[in-house]
Coordinates of C-alpha atoms in Angstrom, one line a residue:
M1 CA 76.8 39.1 100.2
A2 CA 74.5 36.4 100.4
D3 CA 72.3 34.1 98.6
I4 CA 68.9 33.8 99.6
N5 CA 66.6 31.0 98.3
G6 CA 63.5 32.2 97.6
I7 CA 60.4 32.2 95.3
L8 CA 60.0 36.3 94.6
P9 CA 61.8 36.0 91.4
A10 CA 59.6 33.3 90.1
V11 CA 56.7 35.6 91.7
V12 CA 57.7 38.1 89.4
I13 CA 57.6 36.3 86.6
A14 CA 54.6 34.2 87.3
I15 CA 52.2 37.3 87.5
P16 CA 52.1 38.0 84.8
L17 CA 51.8 34.6 83.2
L18 CA 48.8 34.3 85.3
A19 CA 47.2 37.8 84.1
S20 CA 47.9 36.3 80.8
V21 CA 45.6 33.5 81.2
L22 CA 43.0 35.7 83.0
I23 CA 43.2 37.7 80.3
L24 CA 42.1 34.6 77.3
A25 CA 39.5 34.2 80.1
T26 CA 38.2 37.7 80.3
G27 CA 39.1 39.1 76.8
R28 CA 35.4 39.7 76.1
Y29 CA 35.3 42.3 78.8
E30 CA 36.9 44.7 78.0
N31 CA 37.2 46.4 80.8
L32 CA 38.1 43.6 83.0
R33 CA 40.4 42.7 81.0
E34 CA 42.8 45.9 80.9
G35 CA 42.0 45.9 84.7
V36 CA 43.7 42.9 84.9
T37 CA 46.8 44.1 82.8
I38 CA 47.0 46.8 85.3
A39 CA 46.4 44.8 88.6
A40 CA 49.5 42.2 86.8
A41 CA 52.0 45.4 85.7
F42 CA 51.4 47.2 89.4
S43 CA 51.5 43.8 91.3
M44 CA 54.8 42.7 89.3
L45 CA 56.4 46.1 89.9
G46 CA 56.4 46.1 93.4
S47 CA 57.6 42.2 93.9
V48 CA 60.5 43.9 92.0
L49 CA 60.2 46.9 94.3
L50 CA 60.6 44.2 97.4
M51 CA 64.2 42.9 95.8
L52 CA 65.7 46.0 95.7
P53 CA 66.7 46.6 99.2
G54 CA 68.2 43.5 99.5
V55 CA 69.9 43.8 96.0
L56 CA 70.9 47.3 97.3
A57 CA 72.5 45.8 100.1
G58 CA 74.6 42.5 98.4
N59 CA 71.9 40.2 98.6
R60 CA 71.2 38.1 95.6
F61 CA 67.9 36.2 95.3
M62 CA 67.6 32.8 94.0
V63 CA 65.2 29.8 93.2
L64 CA 65.6 26.1 91.7
L65 CA 63.0 25.6 89.1
L66 CA 64.0 22.9 87.0
P67 CA 66.7 20.0 88.3
M68 CA 68.2 19.8 84.3
V69 CA 72.3 19.1 84.4
P70 CA 75.0 20.2 86.8
G71 CA 76.3 23.4 85.9
G72 CA 73.0 24.1 83.7
D73 CA 70.0 23.7 85.4
F74 CA 67.2 26.2 85.1
A75 CA 67.4 28.0 88.0
L76 CA 66.9 32.2 88.5
K77 CA 69.0 34.4 90.6
V78 CA 68.9 38.3 91.3
D79 CA 71.7 40.6 91.2
A80 CA 72.3 43.7 90.4
F81 CA 72.4 44.4 86.7
G82 CA 69.6 41.5 86.6
M83 CA 67.8 44.3 88.8
V84 CA 68.9 47.3 86.3
F85 CA 66.8 46.0 83.3
A86 CA 63.9 44.0 85.5
L87 CA 63.6 47.6 86.9
T88 CA 63.5 49.4 83.7
A89 CA 61.2 46.8 82.2
S90 CA 58.6 46.6 85.2
A91 CA 57.7 50.2 85.4
L92 CA 58.1 50.7 81.5
F93 CA 55.6 48.1 81.6
L94 CA 53.5 49.4 83.6
L95 CA 53.2 53.2 81.8
N96 CA 53.0 50.8 78.7
S97 CA 50.3 49.1 79.6
F98 CA 48.1 52.7 80.7
Y99 CA 49.4 53.8 77.3
A100 CA 48.2 50.7 75.2
I101 CA 44.7 50.5 76.5
G102 CA 44.2 54.0 75.3
Y103 CA 45.8 53.8 71.8
M104 CA 44.1 50.5 71.5
R105 CA 40.7 51.8 72.1
S106 CA 41.4 55.2 70.4
L107 CA 42.0 53.5 67.3
K108 CA 39.3 50.7 67.7
E109 CA 41.9 48.3 67.5
H110 CA 40.8 44.2 66.5
A111 CA 42.3 41.7 68.4
Q112 CA 43.0 43.4 71.6
T113 CA 43.0 40.3 73.9
R114 CA 45.5 38.3 71.4
F115 CA 47.8 41.8 72.2
F116 CA 47.3 41.7 75.6
F117 CA 47.7 38.2 76.2
C118 CA 51.4 38.5 74.1
L119 CA 52.5 41.5 75.9
A120 CA 51.7 39.7 79.7
V121 CA 53.6 36.9 78.3
A122 CA 56.1 38.9 76.5
I123 CA 56.8 40.9 79.6
A124 CA 57.8 37.6 81.8
A125 CA 59.6 36.7 79.3
A126 CA 62.2 39.7 79.6
I127 CA 62.3 39.7 83.2
G128 CA 63.3 35.9 82.6
I129 CA 66.1 37.8 80.5
A130 CA 66.7 39.4 83.5
F131 CA 67.1 37.0 86.5
S132 CA 68.5 34.3 84.4
A133 CA 71.1 32.2 86.7
N134 CA 73.0 31.1 83.6
L135 CA 73.2 30.9 79.8
L136 CA 70.6 28.1 79.7
T137 CA 67.9 30.0 81.1
L138 CA 68.3 33.1 79.1
F139 CA 68.7 31.0 76.2
V140 CA 65.0 29.4 77.0
F141 CA 63.4 32.6 78.2
Y142 CA 65.0 34.7 75.1
E143 CA 63.4 31.9 73.0
I144 CA 60.2 33.0 74.1
L145 CA 60.4 36.4 73.7
T146 CA 61.0 36.2 69.9
I147 CA 57.9 33.9 69.6
I148 CA 55.7 35.9 72.0
T149 CA 56.5 39.2 70.0
Y150 CA 56.0 37.9 67.1
P151 CA 51.6 38.6 66.8
L152 CA 52.3 42.0 68.2
V153 CA 54.3 42.9 64.9
V154 CA 52.3 41.4 62.6
H155 CA 49.0 42.5 64.4
V156 CA 47.5 44.4 61.8
E157 CA 47.8 41.8 59.5
T158 CA 48.3 44.0 56.7
P159 CA 50.4 42.9 53.4
E160 CA 53.7 45.1 54.9
A161 CA 53.3 43.7 58.3
M162 CA 53.3 40.0 57.4
K163 CA 56.5 40.7 55.3
A164 CA 57.8 42.4 58.5
G165 CA 56.7 39.6 61.0
R166 CA 58.7 36.9 58.2
K167 CA 61.9 39.1 58.4
Y168 CA 61.5 39.5 62.3
L169 CA 61.2 35.6 62.4
A170 CA 64.2 34.7 60.4
Y171 CA 66.8 37.3 61.9
L172 CA 65.3 36.0 65.7
L173 CA 65.4 32.4 65.0
I174 CA 68.6 32.1 63.5
G175 CA 70.1 34.3 65.4
G176 CA 68.6 32.0 68.0
I177 CA 70.2 28.5 66.5
F178 CA 73.6 31.3 66.9
L179 CA 73.3 31.3 70.1
L180 CA 72.5 28.1 71.5
A181 CA 75.0 26.7 69.7
A182 CA 77.6 29.3 71.7
V183 CA 75.6 27.9 75.3
I184 CA 76.6 24.2 74.0
L185 CA 80.2 25.7 73.2
T186 CA 80.1 26.8 76.1
Y187 CA 79.0 23.6 78.1
I188 CA 81.6 21.3 76.7
L189 CA 84.5 23.9 77.1
T190 CA 83.6 24.6 80.6
G191 CA 81.4 22.1 81.4
S192 CA 78.9 25.3 83.3
T193 CA 76.3 27.6 81.8
D194 CA 76.5 29.9 85.1
F195 CA 77.2 33.4 85.1
V196 CA 80.2 34.2 87.4
A197 CA 80.7 37.7 88.0
G198 CA 84.3 38.3 86.3
G199 CA 83.8 35.5 83.7
F200 CA 85.0 31.8 83.8
L201 CA 86.0 31.2 80.5
A202 CA 89.6 31.9 81.4
G203 CA 91.7 29.1 80.0
S204 CA 88.7 26.7 78.6
G205 CA 89.8 26.6 75.1
S206 CA 92.4 27.7 72.9
D207 CA 92.1 31.3 71.7
T208 CA 91.0 30.8 68.2
T209 CA 88.1 28.7 69.5
L210 CA 87.4 31.3 72.3
R211 CA 86.8 34.2 69.6
I212 CA 84.6 31.9 67.7
L213 CA 82.4 31.5 70.4
F214 CA 82.1 35.3 71.2
I215 CA 80.8 35.5 67.5
L216 CA 78.5 32.9 67.9
F217 CA 77.3 35.2 70.9
M218 CA 77.3 39.0 69.0
V219 CA 75.4 36.6 65.9
G220 CA 73.1 34.6 69.0
F221 CA 72.2 38.4 70.8
V222 CA 70.8 39.9 67.5
K223 CA 68.2 41.4 69.2
A224 CA 70.8 44.0 70.0
A225 CA 70.5 45.5 66.6
W226 CA 73.4 45.9 65.6
M227 CA 74.6 46.3 61.7
P228 CA 74.7 44.9 59.6
L229 CA 72.0 42.3 61.2
H230 CA 69.1 45.3 62.2
G231 CA 66.7 45.2 59.0
W232 CA 64.7 43.4 61.2
L233 CA 64.1 46.0 63.8
P234 CA 62.9 49.4 61.1
A235 CA 60.2 46.6 59.6
A236 CA 59.0 45.8 62.4
M237 CA 57.3 49.4 63.1
V238 CA 54.4 49.0 61.1
A239 CA 52.8 47.3 64.3
P240 CA 51.0 49.5 66.8
T241 CA 52.8 52.5 68.9
P242 CA 52.5 50.5 72.2
V243 CA 54.4 47.4 70.6
S244 CA 57.4 49.5 69.0
A245 CA 57.8 51.1 72.2
F246 CA 57.6 48.2 74.0
L247 CA 60.4 46.5 71.3
H248 CA 62.5 49.3 71.8
A249 CA 62.5 50.2 75.7
V250 CA 60.8 47.4 77.7
A251 CA 61.8 44.2 76.1
V252 CA 63.3 42.8 72.9
V253 CA 66.8 45.0 71.7
T254 CA 67.1 45.8 75.0
A255 CA 67.7 41.9 76.2
G256 CA 70.1 41.6 73.2
V257 CA 71.8 44.4 74.4
F258 CA 71.5 43.2 78.0
G259 CA 72.9 40.0 77.1
I260 CA 76.3 40.9 75.0
V261 CA 77.1 43.0 78.3
R262 CA 76.1 39.5 81.0
I263 CA 78.6 37.2 78.3
A264 CA 80.9 39.8 78.4
G265 CA 81.2 40.3 82.2
W266 CA 79.5 37.1 83.5
V267 CA 80.8 34.8 80.6
F268 CA 84.0 36.0 78.9
G269 CA 84.8 38.5 81.7
M270 CA 87.2 42.3 80.8
D271 CA 91.0 40.5 80.9
L272 CA 90.0 37.8 78.9
M273 CA 88.2 39.9 76.1
A274 CA 91.4 42.0 76.2
M275 CA 93.8 39.2 75.9
L276 CA 91.6 38.2 73.0
G277 CA 91.4 41.3 71.3
L278 CA 87.7 41.0 71.8
G279 CA 87.4 44.7 72.2
T280 CA 88.1 46.3 68.9
L281 CA 85.9 43.7 67.1
L282 CA 83.2 45.4 69.6
A283 CA 84.7 49.1 68.7
V284 CA 84.5 48.4 65.3
I285 CA 80.9 47.1 65.0
A286 CA 79.7 49.6 67.8
S287 CA 81.2 52.5 66.4
F288 CA 80.0 51.3 62.7
T289 CA 76.2 51.4 63.5
I290 CA 76.6 54.3 65.7
I291 CA 77.6 56.7 62.7
V292 CA 75.6 54.4 59.6
A293 CA 72.4 53.9 61.7
S294 CA 72.2 57.7 62.2
L295 CA 72.9 58.7 58.8
F296 CA 69.7 56.4 58.1
A297 CA 67.9 58.2 60.7
L298 CA 68.4 61.6 58.8
A299 CA 66.5 60.0 55.7
E300 CA 63.7 59.1 57.3
D301 CA 60.4 60.8 56.9
N302 CA 58.3 58.0 58.9
L303 CA 59.0 59.4 62.8
K304 CA 58.8 55.4 63.7
R305 CA 61.6 54.5 61.7
R306 CA 63.4 57.4 62.3
L307 CA 62.9 56.2 65.9
A308 CA 63.9 53.2 65.2
Y309 CA 67.3 54.1 63.0
S310 CA 67.8 56.2 66.7
T311 CA 67.7 53.5 68.7
V312 CA 70.2 50.7 66.3
S313 CA 72.1 53.6 66.7
Q314 CA 72.2 54.6 70.1
L315 CA 71.6 50.6 71.8
S316 CA 75.5 50.7 70.3
Y317 CA 76.7 52.6 73.0
I318 CA 75.7 50.2 75.0
L319 CA 78.5 47.9 72.6
L320 CA 80.9 50.9 72.5
G321 CA 81.3 50.7 76.2
V322 CA 82.0 47.3 76.5
S323 CA 84.6 47.5 73.7
M324 CA 86.9 50.1 76.4
L325 CA 86.8 47.2 79.0
S326 CA 87.7 49.8 81.1
I327 CA 85.6 50.6 84.2
A328 CA 84.3 54.4 83.4
G329 CA 83.3 52.6 79.7
M330 CA 81.1 49.3 81.2
T331 CA 79.3 52.0 83.2
G332 CA 78.3 54.3 80.7
A333 CA 77.4 50.9 79.1
M334 CA 74.7 49.5 82.0
V335 CA 73.6 53.4 82.6
H336 CA 73.3 53.4 79.2
I337 CA 70.0 50.9 79.6
P338 CA 67.5 52.8 81.9
I339 CA 68.8 56.0 80.4
H340 CA 67.7 55.1 76.5
A341 CA 64.9 53.2 77.5
F342 CA 62.9 55.9 79.2
L343 CA 64.0 58.5 76.7
K344 CA 63.3 56.2 73.6
I345 CA 59.8 55.1 75.0
T346 CA 58.7 58.9 75.7
L347 CA 59.7 59.7 72.1
F348 CA 57.5 56.5 70.7
F349 CA 54.5 57.4 73.2
V350 CA 54.4 60.5 71.2
A351 CA 54.6 59.2 68.2
G352 CA 51.7 57.1 68.7
A353 CA 50.0 60.7 70.2
V354 CA 49.7 62.2 66.9
I355 CA 48.7 59.1 65.2
V356 CA 45.8 58.7 67.0
S357 CA 45.3 62.4 67.6
A358 CA 46.3 63.5 63.9
G359 CA 46.7 60.6 61.9
K360 CA 49.9 61.5 60.8
E361 CA 52.2 59.2 60.7
S362 CA 55.3 61.4 58.4
I363 CA 57.6 64.2 60.1
S364 CA 57.1 66.5 56.5
E365 CA 53.1 66.1 57.6
M366 CA 53.7 67.3 61.4
K367 CA 54.2 71.0 60.7
G368 CA 52.9 73.3 63.4
I369 CA 51.4 70.0 65.4
G370 CA 52.6 71.8 68.7
K371 CA 50.1 74.3 68.3
K372 CA 47.3 71.9 69.3
M373 CA 49.4 69.4 71.0
P374 CA 51.9 71.4 73.2
V375 CA 52.4 69.1 75.7
T376 CA 53.0 66.1 73.2
A377 CA 55.2 67.9 71.2
V378 CA 56.9 69.6 74.1
M379 CA 57.8 66.5 75.8
F380 CA 59.2 65.1 72.6
A381 CA 61.1 67.7 72.2
A382 CA 62.6 67.1 75.9
A383 CA 63.0 63.5 75.2
A384 CA 64.7 64.5 71.7
I385 CA 67.0 66.7 73.9
G386 CA 67.8 64.3 76.4
I387 CA 68.9 61.5 73.9
C388 CA 71.6 64.2 72.1
G389 CA 72.8 64.5 75.0
L390 CA 72.0 67.8 76.3
P391 CA 71.4 68.7 80.2
P392 CA 68.5 68.8 82.2
L393 CA 67.9 65.3 80.7
P394 CA 70.3 62.3 81.8
G395 CA 71.2 61.3 78.4
I396 CA 74.7 63.1 79.2
I397 CA 75.3 61.2 82.7
S398 CA 76.0 57.7 80.3
K399 CA 78.3 59.8 77.1
I400 CA 80.4 61.5 79.7
Y401 CA 80.9 57.8 81.6
L402 CA 81.6 56.8 78.0
A403 CA 83.8 59.4 77.1
L404 CA 86.3 58.6 80.2
G405 CA 86.2 54.9 79.7
A406 CA 87.9 55.7 76.0
V407 CA 90.8 57.9 77.7
E408 CA 90.8 55.4 80.9
G409 CA 90.8 52.2 78.2
G410 CA 93.1 53.8 76.2
V411 CA 91.0 54.9 72.6
P412 CA 91.0 58.0 72.8
V413 CA 90.1 58.1 69.2
L414 CA 86.4 56.5 70.3
L415 CA 85.6 60.5 71.8
I416 CA 85.7 61.2 68.0
V417 CA 82.7 58.8 67.3
I418 CA 80.8 60.1 70.0
I419 CA 81.0 63.0 69.2
A420 CA 80.3 62.8 65.8
S421 CA 77.2 60.6 66.4
A422 CA 76.0 64.1 69.4
V423 CA 75.9 65.9 66.2
L424 CA 73.8 63.6 64.1
N425 CA 71.4 63.2 66.9
A426 CA 71.5 66.7 66.5
A427 CA 70.6 66.5 62.4
Y428 CA 68.1 64.4 62.9
F429 CA 66.0 65.1 66.2
F430 CA 66.1 69.1 66.0
P431 CA 64.3 69.4 62.5
I432 CA 61.4 67.9 63.6
I433 CA 61.1 69.7 67.2
H434 CA 61.7 72.4 64.7
T435 CA 58.7 71.2 62.8
M436 CA 56.2 70.6 65.4
L437 CA 56.6 73.3 67.4
F438 CA 57.7 76.4 64.8
E439 CA 56.9 75.7 61.4
R440 CA 53.1 76.4 60.1
P441 CA 51.1 74.0 58.4
D442 CA 50.5 73.8 54.9
D443 CA 46.9 73.2 55.5
P444 CA 46.1 74.9 58.6
G445 CA 42.4 73.7 58.1
S446 CA 44.1 70.2 58.5
L447 CA 44.7 70.7 62.0
E448 CA 41.2 71.8 63.3
S449 CA 39.9 69.0 65.1
V450 CA 43.3 67.8 66.4
T451 CA 43.4 68.2 70.4
E452 CA 45.7 66.4 73.1
P453 CA 45.7 62.3 73.4
P454 CA 43.4 60.7 75.8
L455 CA 44.9 61.1 79.5
T456 CA 45.5 57.2 79.7
M457 CA 48.5 58.0 76.8
L458 CA 49.2 61.8 77.8
I459 CA 49.9 61.2 81.5
P460 CA 52.9 58.0 80.7
I461 CA 54.3 60.7 78.4
I462 CA 54.7 63.2 81.2
L463 CA 55.6 60.5 83.1
T464 CA 58.1 58.9 81.2
A465 CA 60.0 62.4 80.4
A466 CA 59.6 63.3 84.4
V467 CA 61.2 59.8 85.0
S468 CA 64.2 61.1 83.0
V469 CA 64.8 64.3 84.7
L470 CA 65.0 63.3 87.8
I471 CA 66.9 60.2 86.9
F472 CA 69.2 63.2 85.2
F473 CA 68.8 65.2 89.1
F474 CA 69.1 61.8 91.5
P475 CA 70.6 59.7 89.3
S476 CA 72.3 57.4 92.7
M477 CA 69.1 56.1 93.5
P478 CA 68.5 53.4 92.6
F479 CA 69.8 52.5 89.0
M480 CA 73.7 53.9 89.7
D481 CA 74.1 52.2 93.2
L482 CA 73.2 49.2 91.6
I483 CA 74.9 49.9 88.8
E484 CA 78.2 50.3 91.3
I485 CA 77.4 47.1 92.8
A486 CA 77.3 45.5 89.5
I487 CA 81.0 47.1 88.3
A488 CA 82.7 45.7 91.6
E489 CA 81.5 42.4 91.3
I490 CA 83.1 41.8 88.2
T491 CA 86.0 43.6 88.5
Q492 CA 86.9 42.3 92.0
Q493 CA 86.5 45.3 93.5
V494 CA 85.5 46.4 97.6
L495 CA 82.9 48.7 97.8
P496 CA 83.5 51.2 100.7

């Protein structure tokens, strides 16, 4: 393994930041502004892909942005696990950008320049989180992501939206205080914040201190939306659907669970986690969240809010995998990040398409809508089936790894949670599929003018569903290969 000093990690972040300035400058010219957005998205994904062969070969790209303190410089480092997040986020950002253009134009949304500006800065922050070399850098980008997504959450500027925005900031900024406290305590204990594969905290403090530190990190990463610290996420569904997709699949919630996996594997390490009994704590939190959030989803008639509770449940699969403290469990946790992202963004894209084409947000109002929007409805059915863990969609891959991890980690009771969750997934998704495709509308005339959404929205829906199928049939390229490398690093294995 070699560390390569280069500017590519900084370039990936600089591209959307430069684009954000150009978006403001070209705001009065809609086509030019949107052209900047798309060009930046392509350029960012291309730059990430340029580093992929090197990372797969075992190289690590590093760049020092700002010297600060020993063990706490503002710096970037691209490793295999960070590449999983960056590759997922940059690919989905490109598709979300096309989708957002179609959505915002179709609904003639106001303040579109502000909207695309904030999205550009937000994806830069998300990539910064993925490429952070240490806790300090991660904290800075994590807080930037919180601040810049607030205008997106309150975009419609209704009283409900402003209330949701206040809740959003309250949860995430208070979480940021806990995260800062955790970073400072880590530095006091070790004199470093640099991520080290396998962890670097062992022997640095008493067991009680380290347990408190872990709790600080857990509250700090409140973006993971584990219960009971989840209330901000369903409330934020008042935002435009491209924002909902961004929050759930591209950046915000994914950043939270990414941070927890990073802490487990690169700060504490699985051995120390096991010694401190932190796996049990995580298992309880994850199991509770998975089951209870699914029950909340069952009770929701608003499609976006049902999807929000699904996300709360599904991303706790990642915490569940970490809690197993086994190779299979950690593999399941990591692979669930891209799998869930592609499946869930498809579902949110469909929810937005129904809003644009039919003006409907409640599931009970979507009877027979699949007759008018067959492609859209079938894509929803495919992604929902994938979330439930049925082939030929990739949700089954992470569930198999998690099941193996439960056995390997000596906690077979967690199999019950996984099975119960699969049943609940079907209970809250299959009725939607039935409503869309098989029920007759109460008022057939209300659907007369309904058609498929514009191609700028429909094509991203098809592509995210198609990529999900490809992940099922070809899981090794590139996500599984990257995850295999990351697992080998944190467990000190030697790859063949």
